[in-house]
């Protein structure tokens, strides 16, 4: 990209020179221990070409230039502001960039000088002990004096160059009156790097922020309320929350909404917090999602964060697990969510949900902590009507806790659809307990299309309820990634479309088995070792459900040793005793019964040992001793079996 140049006089007595120089970004020198200042440009209304450590903005719009000012006067005003900023400790390059990228501040100074010139009021600006301001003062000196008298020590010009409009820059500058300009420049650059560096996952961060807003049904505390206001400002802009982490406008709104962050010490407050987050397992590239989704967290400090982590330890979530939880739901560190945690846990305990299931639900979907107990109760009541309660309820919320945040009407739409295709409430409840994610899907976009797919491959409507009852996961399987590849593989092995439809109708879990781990090795064994035609699996598709090592191979060897031929159903469909009676005679039956008796004794021995531990008759003081005892007993039992 070609550089755009403004003809700006150089500062070292080269006023007569008209050679254009490029307008670069800020490059304030800092001590070695500080963040490199060329690492993060932050001009909001300019585009950059970052081919070097300097950033060259495009020219400002003509509306930024005072319409009645000569180019020479404007250049002098820029030079005056640049020299004034250098006296405040800003580098030459940095000062030129700030002066060139704060056109409204510059216009304010120029207009002020003209007004005093026209009214001859400069004499009133003379301070005690200073030379009176009069005809001896040039335009540049007057602009510099006007900048000094504003009293913001260059902050307004800098904040405008950082992307703020003039009024916002003045408001924030008043808030930061105690900050020195070089320190402020460094802080802004560090915060820009912290909040906006990293990969382009802005849409993901925006989607997460929108989800947090939508699912909050408890009164927000001050920190969350400030965050909501910040989100609303972003949402009102073009692109909305999807631009949260990638739009320069977002950084301007962030500084306007949370100017207090620029009062924080980078060395003693912000960096220790970043190090603490890394210590609990949060990589730097994921921190910006936390800070953008909940900016007030940066004010907490490490000690406050540690105390809020301890709240979750009471429900079984330790510090390192918290590091996985925080990026999912940064609001869990807020006071309102911390208080609601106790309410949610108490609610589920009253519903007799196991504590382990409650913890798993929070780990998987922490957004439920932003919901009121009364809202969760509506969904729990809907589950209860289907017979899903207590332990079954625990299984559902541990597997699909997002169901708790649904509206009851959405849930009941799925229930009604399943009833339409032939399921009673009891069957729907069993499906809910086994595959709850079905109830988080859309009837039109997902369920109806899956049934149409099953019909398209030849499964009759009368067999649909049976197929779904045996394998409800069919309704949430991806046809392109899961179902079609399995059908294609079975066709390649010689089965017809009609064969496959018949098999799915009788044993629908068939389409859930891995090709490489289940279908291929078992078909190869059937054809190559057992020397049976592949069509045998059409009559007995349940063949694929048995273990090749533990059941299919041992039974085939028994039959082969006795030169017995039988179909797959007779070979695999019987339990051990029935198989022994039919194919092994009395001796085989006795062996099977004896082995089973030994197994039962082993189970009883293990159970008795556990009871002794619980009762205190056997006392093992350490986990290592306990493990050693169990290992010894297990080896003993296995030898006997």
Coordinates of C-alpha atoms in Angstrom, one line a residue:
X1 CA 0.0 0.0 0.0
X2 CA 1.4 3.4 -1.0
X3 CA 2.2 5.7 1.9
X4 CA 0.2 8.9 2.2
X5 CA 2.3 12.0 3.1
X6 CA 1.4 15.3 4.6
X7 CA 3.9 18.2 4.0
X8 CA 4.8 18.8 7.7
X9 CA 7.8 20.9 8.7
X10 CA 10.5 19.0 10.5
X11 CA 11.1 19.9 14.1
X12 CA 14.9 20.4 14.2
X13 CA 15.1 23.9 12.7
X14 CA 14.2 22.8 9.2
X15 CA 11.2 25.0 9.0
X16 CA 12.0 26.0 5.4
X17 CA 12.1 22.5 4.2
X18 CA 9.0 21.4 2.3
X19 CA 10.0 17.7 1.9
X20 CA 7.1 15.6 2.8
X21 CA 7.6 13.2 5.7
X22 CA 5.4 10.1 6.5
X23 CA 3.0 10.3 9.4
X24 CA 3.9 7.4 11.6
X25 CA 2.3 5.8 14.6
X26 CA 3.4 6.2 18.2
X27 CA 6.8 5.0 19.1
X28 CA 7.4 6.3 22.7
X29 CA 10.6 5.0 24.2
X30 CA 10.1 3.0 27.4
X31 CA 12.3 1.2 29.8
X32 CA 13.3 -2.3 28.7
X33 CA 11.0 -4.0 31.2
X34 CA 7.9 -2.4 29.6
X35 CA 5.8 -3.6 26.7
X36 CA 7.4 -2.7 23.3
X37 CA 5.5 0.3 22.1
X38 CA 5.5 -0.7 18.4
X39 CA 3.4 -3.8 19.1
X40 CA -0.1 -2.3 18.9
X41 CA -1.3 0.5 16.7
X42 CA -4.6 2.1 17.8
X43 CA -5.9 4.7 15.4
X44 CA -9.6 4.0 15.0
X45 CA -10.5 5.8 11.8
X46 CA -7.3 5.0 9.9
X47 CA -6.1 1.8 8.1
X48 CA -2.6 0.6 8.6
X49 CA 0.2 -0.9 6.6
X50 CA 2.3 -2.9 9.1
X51 CA 5.2 -3.8 6.9
X52 CA 7.6 -2.4 9.6
X53 CA 7.4 -1.4 13.2
X54 CA 5.9 1.9 12.1
X55 CA 2.3 2.3 11.2
X56 CA 1.3 4.8 8.5
X57 CA -2.3 6.0 8.6
X58 CA -4.2 7.2 5.6
X59 CA -4.9 10.9 5.4
X60 CA -7.8 12.2 7.5
X61 CA -10.9 13.4 5.8
X62 CA -11.2 16.9 4.6
X63 CA -13.9 17.6 7.2
X64 CA -11.2 17.4 9.9
X65 CA -9.3 20.4 8.4
X66 CA -10.5 23.9 9.4
X67 CA -12.1 25.1 6.2
X68 CA -11.0 28.7 6.5
X69 CA -7.4 28.1 7.6
X70 CA -4.4 28.2 5.3
X71 CA -2.3 25.1 5.0
X72 CA 0.6 27.0 6.4
X73 CA -1.3 28.0 9.5
X74 CA -2.4 24.4 10.0
X75 CA 1.1 23.1 9.7
X76 CA 2.3 25.7 12.2
X77 CA -0.4 24.6 14.6
X78 CA 0.6 20.9 14.2
X79 CA 4.2 21.8 14.8
X80 CA 3.2 23.8 18.0
X81 CA 1.3 20.9 19.4
X82 CA 4.1 18.5 18.5
X83 CA 6.7 20.6 20.3
X84 CA 4.4 21.0 23.3
X85 CA 4.0 17.3 23.6
X86 CA 7.7 16.8 23.4
X87 CA 8.1 19.1 26.4
X88 CA 5.8 16.7 28.2
X89 CA 8.2 13.8 27.6
X90 CA 6.8 12.4 24.3
X91 CA 9.2 11.4 21.6
X92 CA 9.4 13.4 18.4
X93 CA 8.0 10.8 16.2
X94 CA 5.2 10.1 18.7
X95 CA 4.4 13.8 19.1
X96 CA 4.2 14.3 15.3
X97 CA 1.8 11.4 15.0
X98 CA -0.5 12.6 17.8
X99 CA -0.6 16.1 16.4
X100 CA -1.4 14.9 13.0
X101 CA -4.2 12.5 14.2
X102 CA -6.1 14.8 16.5
X103 CA -7.7 17.2 13.9
X104 CA -10.6 18.3 16.1
X105 CA -8.4 19.2 19.0
X106 CA -6.2 21.1 16.6
X107 CA -9.2 23.0 15.2
X108 CA -10.3 23.9 18.7
X109 CA -6.9 25.4 19.4
X110 CA -6.8 27.3 16.1
X111 CA -10.4 28.6 16.7
X112 CA -9.4 29.8 20.2
X113 CA -6.4 31.6 18.9
X114 CA -8.4 33.4 16.2
X115 CA -11.1 34.4 18.6
X116 CA -8.6 36.0 21.0
X117 CA -6.9 37.7 18.0
X118 CA -10.2 39.1 16.9
X119 CA -11.2 40.4 20.3
X120 CA -7.7 41.5 21.3
X121 CA -8.0 39.6 24.6
X122 CA -4.5 38.1 24.7
X123 CA -3.4 40.6 27.3
X124 CA -5.6 38.8 29.8
X125 CA -3.7 35.6 29.2
X126 CA -0.4 37.0 30.5
X127 CA 0.7 35.3 33.7
X128 CA 2.5 37.1 36.5
X129 CA 6.2 37.2 35.8
X130 CA 5.8 36.2 32.2
X131 CA 6.2 38.3 29.1
X132 CA 2.8 39.8 28.1
X133 CA 1.2 38.0 25.1
X134 CA 1.0 40.6 22.4
X135 CA 2.1 41.3 18.8
X136 CA 5.5 39.7 19.5
X137 CA 3.9 36.3 19.8
X138 CA 3.6 34.3 16.6
X139 CA 0.8 32.1 15.6
X140 CA 2.7 29.0 16.6
X141 CA 3.5 30.3 20.1
X142 CA -0.1 31.3 20.6
X143 CA -1.3 27.8 19.7
X144 CA 1.2 26.3 22.1
X145 CA 0.1 28.6 24.9
X146 CA -3.6 27.7 24.1
X147 CA -2.7 24.0 24.4
X148 CA -0.9 24.5 27.7
X149 CA -3.8 26.6 29.1
X150 CA -6.3 23.8 28.4
X151 CA -4.7 22.0 31.4
X152 CA -5.1 18.4 30.2
X153 CA -1.3 18.1 29.6
X154 CA -1.7 16.7 26.1
X155 CA -4.2 13.9 27.1
X156 CA -7.1 15.2 24.9
X157 CA -5.0 15.2 21.8
X158 CA -3.6 11.8 22.5
X159 CA -7.0 10.2 23.3
X160 CA -8.5 11.7 20.1
X161 CA -5.6 10.2 18.2
X162 CA -6.5 6.9 19.8
X163 CA -9.9 7.0 18.3
X164 CA -12.2 8.9 20.6
X165 CA -14.3 11.8 19.6
X166 CA -13.4 15.2 21.1
X167 CA -16.0 15.3 23.8
X168 CA -15.3 11.8 25.0
X169 CA -11.6 12.5 25.0
X170 CA -12.1 15.6 27.2
X171 CA -14.3 13.6 29.6
X172 CA -11.8 10.8 29.9
X173 CA -8.9 13.2 30.2
X174 CA -10.5 14.9 33.2
X175 CA -10.9 11.4 34.8
X176 CA -7.2 10.7 34.2
X177 CA -6.0 14.1 35.3
X178 CA -3.4 12.6 37.6
X179 CA -1.7 10.5 34.9
X180 CA 1.4 11.7 33.1
X181 CA 1.1 11.5 29.3
X182 CA 4.0 9.1 28.6
X183 CA 2.6 6.7 31.2
X184 CA -0.9 7.0 29.7
X185 CA 0.4 6.3 26.2
X186 CA 2.1 3.2 27.5
X187 CA -1.0 2.0 29.3
X188 CA -3.3 2.5 26.3
X189 CA -0.9 0.5 24.2
X190 CA -0.6 -2.3 26.7
X191 CA -4.4 -2.5 27.2
X192 CA -4.9 -2.5 23.4
X193 CA -2.5 -5.4 23.1
X194 CA -4.2 -7.3 26.0
X195 CA -7.7 -6.8 24.8
X196 CA -7.3 -7.0 21.0
X197 CA -4.3 -9.1 20.0
X198 CA -4.6 -12.7 19.0
X199 CA -6.5 -14.7 16.4
X200 CA -9.6 -13.5 14.6
X201 CA -12.1 -15.1 16.9
X202 CA -14.2 -12.0 17.2
X203 CA -17.4 -13.6 16.1
X204 CA -17.1 -16.4 18.6
X205 CA -16.5 -13.9 21.4
X206 CA -19.5 -11.9 20.2
X207 CA -21.7 -15.0 20.1
X208 CA -20.6 -15.9 23.6
X209 CA -21.4 -12.4 24.8
X210 CA -24.8 -12.4 23.3
X211 CA -25.6 -15.8 24.8
X212 CA -24.6 -14.5 28.3
X213 CA -26.9 -11.6 27.9
X214 CA -29.8 -13.7 26.7
X215 CA -29.6 -16.3 29.5
X216 CA -29.2 -13.9 32.4
X217 CA -32.4 -14.0 34.5
X218 CA -31.1 -12.8 37.8
X219 CA -30.6 -9.2 38.9
X220 CA -27.2 -8.0 37.7
X221 CA -24.7 -6.5 40.1
X222 CA -22.9 -3.2 39.2
X223 CA -20.1 -5.0 37.3
X224 CA -22.4 -7.0 35.2
X225 CA -24.6 -4.0 34.6
X226 CA -21.7 -2.0 33.4
X227 CA -20.8 -4.8 31.1
X228 CA -24.3 -5.0 29.7
X229 CA -24.2 -1.3 29.0
X230 CA -20.9 -1.7 27.1
X231 CA -22.4 -4.6 25.1
X232 CA -25.4 -2.5 24.2
X233 CA -23.1 0.3 22.8
X234 CA -21.2 -2.3 20.7
X235 CA -24.5 -3.9 19.5
X236 CA -25.7 -0.5 18.3
X237 CA -22.8 -0.2 15.9
X238 CA -22.5 -1.8 12.5
X239 CA -21.6 -5.5 12.9
X240 CA -22.8 -5.5 16.5
X241 CA -21.2 -7.8 19.0
X242 CA -19.7 -9.9 16.2
X243 CA -17.2 -7.0 16.0
X244 CA -16.4 -7.0 19.7
X245 CA -12.8 -8.1 19.4
X246 CA -11.9 -6.8 16.0
X247 CA -13.3 -3.3 15.6
X248 CA -11.2 -0.3 16.6
X249 CA -14.5 1.3 17.6
X250 CA -14.8 -1.3 20.3
X251 CA -11.6 -0.2 21.9
X252 CA -12.8 3.4 22.0
X253 CA -16.1 2.4 23.6
X254 CA -14.1 0.2 26.0
X255 CA -12.0 3.1 27.2
X256 CA -15.1 5.4 27.4
X257 CA -17.0 2.8 29.4
X258 CA -14.1 1.8 31.7
X259 CA -11.7 4.7 31.9
X260 CA -10.6 3.5 35.4
X261 CA -8.6 0.7 33.8
X262 CA -6.1 3.4 32.7
X263 CA -5.5 4.2 36.4
X264 CA -4.3 0.6 37.1
X265 CA -0.6 -0.1 37.5
X266 CA 0.5 -2.3 34.7
X267 CA 3.5 -3.7 36.7
X268 CA 1.9 -4.2 40.1
X269 CA -1.7 -5.0 39.1
X270 CA -2.4 -6.0 35.5
X271 CA 0.7 -8.2 34.8
X272 CA 0.3 -10.2 38.1
X273 CA -3.3 -10.9 37.1
X274 CA -2.2 -12.1 33.6
X275 CA 0.4 -14.4 35.2
X276 CA -2.2 -15.8 37.6
X277 CA -4.6 -16.6 34.8
X278 CA -1.8 -18.4 33.0
X279 CA -1.0 -20.3 36.2
X280 CA -4.5 -21.7 36.3
X281 CA -4.3 -22.9 32.8
X282 CA -5.7 -20.1 30.6
X283 CA -3.4 -19.4 27.6
X284 CA -2.8 -15.7 26.7
X285 CA -4.7 -16.0 23.4
X286 CA -7.9 -16.8 25.3
X287 CA -7.6 -14.1 27.9
X288 CA -8.9 -11.4 25.6
X289 CA -12.2 -13.3 25.4
X290 CA -12.4 -13.1 29.2
X291 CA -11.5 -9.4 29.4
X292 CA -13.8 -8.4 26.5
X293 CA -16.7 -10.4 27.8
X294 CA -16.3 -9.1 31.4
X295 CA -14.0 -6.0 31.5
X296 CA -14.5 -5.3 35.2
X297 CA -12.6 -8.5 36.0
X298 CA -9.4 -6.6 35.4
X299 CA -10.1 -4.5 38.5
X300 CA -10.4 -7.5 40.8
X301 CA -6.7 -8.4 41.3
X302 CA -5.3 -11.8 42.0
X303 CA -6.5 -12.0 45.7
X304 CA -10.1 -11.3 44.8
X305 CA -10.0 -13.9 42.0
X306 CA -8.6 -16.5 44.4
X307 CA -11.4 -15.9 46.9
X308 CA -14.0 -16.3 44.2
X309 CA -12.4 -19.5 43.0
X310 CA -12.7 -20.9 46.5
X311 CA -16.5 -20.5 46.2
X312 CA -16.5 -23.1 43.4
X313 CA -14.3 -25.4 45.4
X314 CA -17.2 -26.0 47.7
X315 CA -19.1 -27.7 44.9
X316 CA -16.1 -29.7 43.7
X317 CA -14.6 -27.5 41.1
X318 CA -10.9 -27.0 41.9
X319 CA -8.6 -24.1 40.8
X320 CA -7.3 -25.8 37.6
X321 CA -10.8 -26.7 36.5
X322 CA -11.8 -23.1 37.1
X323 CA -9.3 -22.2 34.4
X324 CA -11.4 -24.1 31.9
X325 CA -14.6 -22.7 33.3
X326 CA -13.7 -19.0 33.2
X327 CA -13.3 -18.7 29.4
X328 CA -16.7 -20.3 29.0
X329 CA -18.5 -17.9 31.3
X330 CA -16.4 -15.0 32.6
X331 CA -19.3 -13.7 34.6
X332 CA -18.8 -16.5 37.1
X333 CA -16.4 -14.2 39.0
X334 CA -19.2 -11.6 39.5
X335 CA -20.9 -11.1 42.8
X336 CA -24.4 -11.9 41.4
X337 CA -23.3 -15.2 39.9
X338 CA -21.4 -16.2 43.0
X339 CA -24.5 -15.6 45.1
X340 CA -26.7 -17.5 42.7
X341 CA -24.5 -20.5 42.7
X342 CA -25.7 -21.4 46.2
X343 CA -29.3 -21.0 45.1
X344 CA -28.9 -23.3 42.1
X345 CA -27.1 -26.0 44.2
X346 CA -29.8 -25.9 46.9
X347 CA -32.5 -26.2 44.3
X348 CA -31.1 -29.3 42.7
X349 CA -30.4 -30.8 46.1
X350 CA -34.1 -30.4 47.0
X351 CA -34.8 -32.3 43.7
X352 CA -32.6 -35.1 45.0
X353 CA -30.1 -34.7 42.1
X354 CA -26.7 -36.3 43.0
X355 CA -24.0 -33.8 43.7
X356 CA -21.7 -35.2 41.1
X357 CA -24.4 -34.5 38.4
X358 CA -24.8 -30.9 39.6
X359 CA -21.0 -30.4 39.4
X360 CA -20.9 -32.0 35.9
X361 CA -23.7 -29.7 34.7
X362 CA -21.9 -26.6 35.9
X363 CA -18.6 -27.7 34.4
X364 CA -20.3 -28.4 31.0
X365 CA -22.6 -25.4 30.8
X366 CA -21.8 -22.7 33.5
X367 CA -24.4 -20.4 31.9
X368 CA -27.0 -22.1 34.0
X369 CA -25.6 -20.1 37.0
X370 CA -27.0 -17.0 35.4
X371 CA -30.5 -18.4 35.5
X372 CA -32.9 -18.0 38.5
X373 CA -34.0 -21.1 40.3
X374 CA -37.6 -20.3 39.5
X375 CA -36.8 -20.4 35.7
X376 CA -35.0 -23.7 36.1
X377 CA -37.9 -25.1 38.0
X378 CA -40.2 -24.7 34.9
X379 CA -38.0 -27.0 32.9
X380 CA -37.5 -29.5 35.7
X381 CA -41.3 -29.7 36.1
X382 CA -41.6 -30.5 32.3
X383 CA -39.0 -33.3 32.8
X384 CA -41.0 -34.6 35.8
X385 CA -44.1 -35.0 33.8
X386 CA -42.2 -37.5 31.6
X387 CA -41.1 -39.4 34.6
X388 CA -37.5 -38.0 34.6
X389 CA -36.6 -37.1 38.2
X390 CA -33.9 -37.6 40.8
X391 CA -31.1 -39.7 39.4
X392 CA -32.5 -39.6 35.9
X393 CA -32.8 -35.9 36.1
X394 CA -29.1 -35.8 37.2
X395 CA -28.2 -37.8 34.1
X396 CA -30.1 -35.4 31.9
X397 CA -28.6 -32.2 33.3
X398 CA -25.1 -33.7 33.4
X399 CA -25.3 -34.7 29.8
X400 CA -27.3 -31.7 28.3
X401 CA -27.5 -28.9 30.9
X402 CA -28.3 -26.5 28.1
X403 CA -31.9 -28.0 28.2
X404 CA -32.4 -26.1 31.5
X405 CA -32.2 -22.8 29.7
X406 CA -34.8 -23.7 27.1
X407 CA -38.3 -22.2 27.1
X408 CA -40.8 -24.9 28.1
X409 CA -42.7 -24.2 24.9
X410 CA -39.7 -25.2 22.8
X411 CA -39.2 -28.4 24.8
X412 CA -42.9 -29.3 24.5
X413 CA -42.8 -28.9 20.7
X414 CA -40.3 -31.8 20.6
X415 CA -42.4 -33.9 23.0
X416 CA -45.5 -33.3 20.9
X417 CA -43.7 -34.3 17.7
X418 CA -42.4 -37.6 19.2
X419 CA -45.9 -38.3 20.4
X420 CA -47.2 -37.7 16.9
X421 CA -45.0 -40.4 15.4
X422 CA -46.1 -43.0 17.8
X423 CA -44.4 -42.6 21.3
X424 CA -46.3 -42.4 24.5
X425 CA -45.1 -40.2 27.4
X426 CA -43.3 -43.0 29.1
X427 CA -41.3 -43.8 25.9
X428 CA -40.6 -40.1 25.4
X429 CA -39.2 -40.0 29.0
X430 CA -36.9 -42.9 28.3
X431 CA -35.7 -41.2 25.1
X432 CA -35.1 -38.0 27.2
X433 CA -33.1 -39.9 29.8
X434 CA -31.0 -41.7 27.1
X435 CA -30.4 -38.9 24.6
X436 CA -31.4 -35.5 26.0
X437 CA -29.7 -33.6 23.2
X438 CA -32.7 -34.5 21.0
X439 CA -34.8 -32.1 23.0
X440 CA -32.5 -29.2 22.2
X441 CA -33.0 -29.5 18.5
X442 CA -35.5 -27.9 16.1
X443 CA -38.5 -30.0 15.0
X444 CA -38.4 -28.6 11.5
X445 CA -34.7 -28.1 10.9
X446 CA -33.5 -31.4 12.5
X447 CA -36.0 -34.0 13.6
X448 CA -38.4 -33.9 10.6
X449 CA -35.4 -34.0 8.2
X450 CA -33.9 -37.0 10.0
X451 CA -37.1 -39.0 9.7
X452 CA -37.3 -38.1 6.1
X453 CA -33.8 -39.4 5.7
X454 CA -34.6 -42.7 7.3
X455 CA -37.7 -43.1 5.0
X456 CA -35.5 -42.2 2.0
X457 CA -33.2 -45.1 2.7
X458 CA -36.1 -47.5 2.8
X459 CA -37.1 -47.7 6.5
X460 CA -40.9 -48.0 6.6
X461 CA -43.0 -45.6 8.6
X462 CA -44.3 -48.4 10.7
X463 CA -40.7 -49.4 11.7
X464 CA -39.6 -45.8 12.5
X465 CA -40.7 -45.8 16.2
X466 CA -38.9 -49.1 16.8
X467 CA -35.7 -47.8 15.1
X468 CA -35.7 -44.6 17.1
X469 CA -36.6 -46.4 20.4
X470 CA -33.6 -48.7 20.0
X471 CA -31.2 -46.0 18.9
X472 CA -32.6 -42.4 19.5
X473 CA -29.1 -41.0 18.7
X474 CA -30.2 -41.4 15.0
X475 CA -32.1 -38.2 15.4
X476 CA -29.0 -36.1 16.3
X477 CA -26.6 -37.9 13.9
X478 CA -25.2 -35.9 11.0
X479 CA -26.3 -37.6 7.8
X480 CA -23.3 -36.4 5.8
X481 CA -20.6 -37.2 8.4
X482 CA -22.1 -40.3 10.1
X483 CA -25.0 -42.0 8.4
X484 CA -24.2 -41.8 4.7
X485 CA -20.6 -43.0 5.1
X486 CA -21.8 -46.2 6.9
X487 CA -24.5 -46.8 4.3
X488 CA -22.0 -46.3 1.5
X489 CA -19.6 -48.8 3.1
X490 CA -22.2 -51.5 3.5
X491 CA -23.2 -51.0 -0.1
X492 CA -19.5 -51.4 -1.1
X493 CA -19.4 -54.7 0.8
X494 CA -22.2 -56.1 -1.3
X495 CA -25.4 -55.3 0.6
X496 CA -28.3 -53.8 -1.3
X497 CA -30.3 -50.7 -0.3
X498 CA -33.2 -52.9 0.6
X499 CA -30.9 -55.1 2.8
X500 CA -29.6 -52.0 4.7
X501 CA -33.1 -50.6 5.2
X502 CA -34.2 -54.0 6.6
X503 CA -31.2 -54.1 8.9
X504 CA -31.7 -50.5 10.2
X505 CA -35.4 -51.3 10.8
X506 CA -34.5 -54.3 12.9
X507 CA -31.3 -52.9 14.6
X508 CA -30.9 -49.2 14.2
X509 CA -27.7 -48.9 16.3
X510 CA -26.0 -50.3 13.2
X511 CA -25.6 -46.8 11.7
X512 CA -23.8 -45.6 14.9
X513 CA -20.9 -48.1 14.7
X514 CA -17.5 -47.0 13.5
X515 CA -16.5 -48.4 10.1
X516 CA -12.8 -49.0 11.0
X517 CA -13.4 -50.2 14.6
X518 CA -16.6 -52.3 14.2
X519 CA -18.1 -52.8 10.8
X520 CA -14.9 -53.7 8.8
X521 CA -13.2 -56.1 11.3
X522 CA -16.4 -57.9 12.0
X523 CA -17.4 -58.3 8.4
X524 CA -13.8 -59.4 7.5
X525 CA -14.0 -62.1 10.3
X526 CA -17.4 -63.2 9.1
X527 CA -16.3 -63.6 5.5
X528 CA -12.7 -64.6 5.8
X529 CA -12.5 -66.6 9.0
X530 CA -16.0 -67.9 9.5
X531 CA -16.5 -68.3 5.7
X532 CA -20.1 -67.2 5.9
X533 CA -21.9 -65.2 3.2
X534 CA -22.2 -61.5 4.0
X535 CA -26.0 -61.7 3.6
X536 CA -26.1 -63.5 7.0
X537 CA -25.9 -60.1 8.8
X538 CA -29.1 -59.0 7.1
X539 CA -31.0 -61.6 9.1
X540 CA -29.1 -60.9 12.2
X541 CA -27.7 -57.3 12.2
X542 CA -27.2 -57.5 16.0
X543 CA -24.0 -59.5 15.1
X544 CA -22.2 -56.1 15.1
X545 CA -23.1 -55.4 18.7
X546 CA -21.1 -58.4 20.1
X547 CA -17.4 -58.2 21.1
X548 CA -15.2 -59.8 18.5
X549 CA -12.6 -60.8 21.0
X550 CA -14.8 -61.8 24.0
X551 CA -17.7 -63.4 22.3
X552 CA -17.7 -63.9 18.5
X553 CA -14.2 -65.5 18.3
X554 CA -14.4 -67.8 21.3
X555 CA -17.9 -69.2 20.3
X556 CA -16.8 -69.7 16.7
X557 CA -13.8 -71.7 17.9
X558 CA -16.1 -73.9 20.1
X559 CA -18.3 -74.6 17.2
X560 CA -15.4 -75.2 14.8
X561 CA -13.8 -77.7 17.2
X562 CA -17.1 -79.7 17.2
X563 CA -17.7 -79.2 13.5
X564 CA -21.0 -77.6 14.2
X565 CA -22.7 -75.3 11.7
X566 CA -25.3 -72.8 12.9
X567 CA -26.6 -69.3 12.0
X568 CA -25.4 -66.1 13.7
X569 CA -28.5 -65.8 15.9
X570 CA -28.1 -69.3 17.4
X571 CA -24.4 -68.7 17.8
X572 CA -24.6 -65.3 19.6
X573 CA -28.1 -64.8 20.7
X574 CA -28.0 -67.2 23.7
X575 CA -26.4 -66.6 27.1
X576 CA -23.5 -68.7 28.2
X577 CA -25.6 -71.5 29.9
X578 CA -27.9 -71.8 26.9
X579 CA -25.0 -71.9 24.5
X580 CA -23.3 -74.6 26.6
X581 CA -26.4 -76.8 26.8
X582 CA -27.0 -76.6 23.1
X583 CA -23.4 -77.0 21.8
X584 CA -21.1 -78.2 24.6
X585 CA -23.1 -80.9 26.4
X586 CA -23.2 -81.6 30.1
X587 CA -19.4 -81.1 30.7
X588 CA -19.6 -77.7 29.0
X589 CA -22.6 -76.7 31.1
X590 CA -20.8 -77.7 34.3
X591 CA -17.8 -75.6 33.3
X592 CA -19.9 -72.6 32.6
X593 CA -21.8 -72.9 35.8
X594 CA -18.6 -73.4 37.8
X595 CA -17.0 -70.4 36.3
X596 CA -20.1 -68.3 37.1
X597 CA -20.1 -69.5 40.7
X598 CA -16.4 -68.5 41.0
X599 CA -17.3 -65.1 39.5
X600 CA -20.1 -64.6 42.0
X601 CA -17.8 -65.5 44.9
X602 CA -15.3 -63.0 43.6
X603 CA -17.9 -60.3 43.5
X604 CA -19.1 -61.2 47.0
X605 CA -15.5 -61.1 48.3
X606 CA -14.9 -57.6 46.8
X607 CA -18.2 -56.4 48.2
X608 CA -17.3 -57.8 51.7
X609 CA -13.9 -56.1 51.6
X610 CA -15.6 -52.8 50.8
X611 CA -18.0 -53.2 53.7
X612 CA -15.1 -53.9 56.1
X613 CA -13.4 -50.7 55.0
X614 CA -16.6 -48.7 55.5
X615 CA -17.4 -50.2 58.9
X616 CA -13.8 -49.6 60.0
X617 CA -13.0 -53.2 60.8
X618 CA -10.2 -53.0 58.3
X619 CA -8.4 -49.7 58.6
X620 CA -6.2 -48.4 55.8
X621 CA -4.7 -45.0 56.5
X622 CA -3.5 -44.0 53.1
X623 CA -4.8 -44.1 49.5
X624 CA -1.8 -46.1 48.5
X625 CA -2.5 -48.8 51.1
X626 CA -6.1 -49.0 49.9
X627 CA -5.1 -49.4 46.3
X628 CA -2.6 -52.1 47.1
X629 CA -5.2 -54.0 49.1
X630 CA -7.7 -53.9 46.3
X631 CA -5.1 -54.9 43.7
X632 CA -4.0 -57.9 45.8
X633 CA -7.6 -59.1 46.3
X634 CA -8.4 -58.6 42.6
X635 CA -5.4 -60.7 41.5
X636 CA -6.4 -63.4 44.1
X637 CA -10.0 -63.5 42.8
X638 CA -8.9 -63.6 39.1
X639 CA -6.6 -66.6 39.8
X640 CA -9.5 -68.4 41.5
X641 CA -11.8 -67.6 38.6

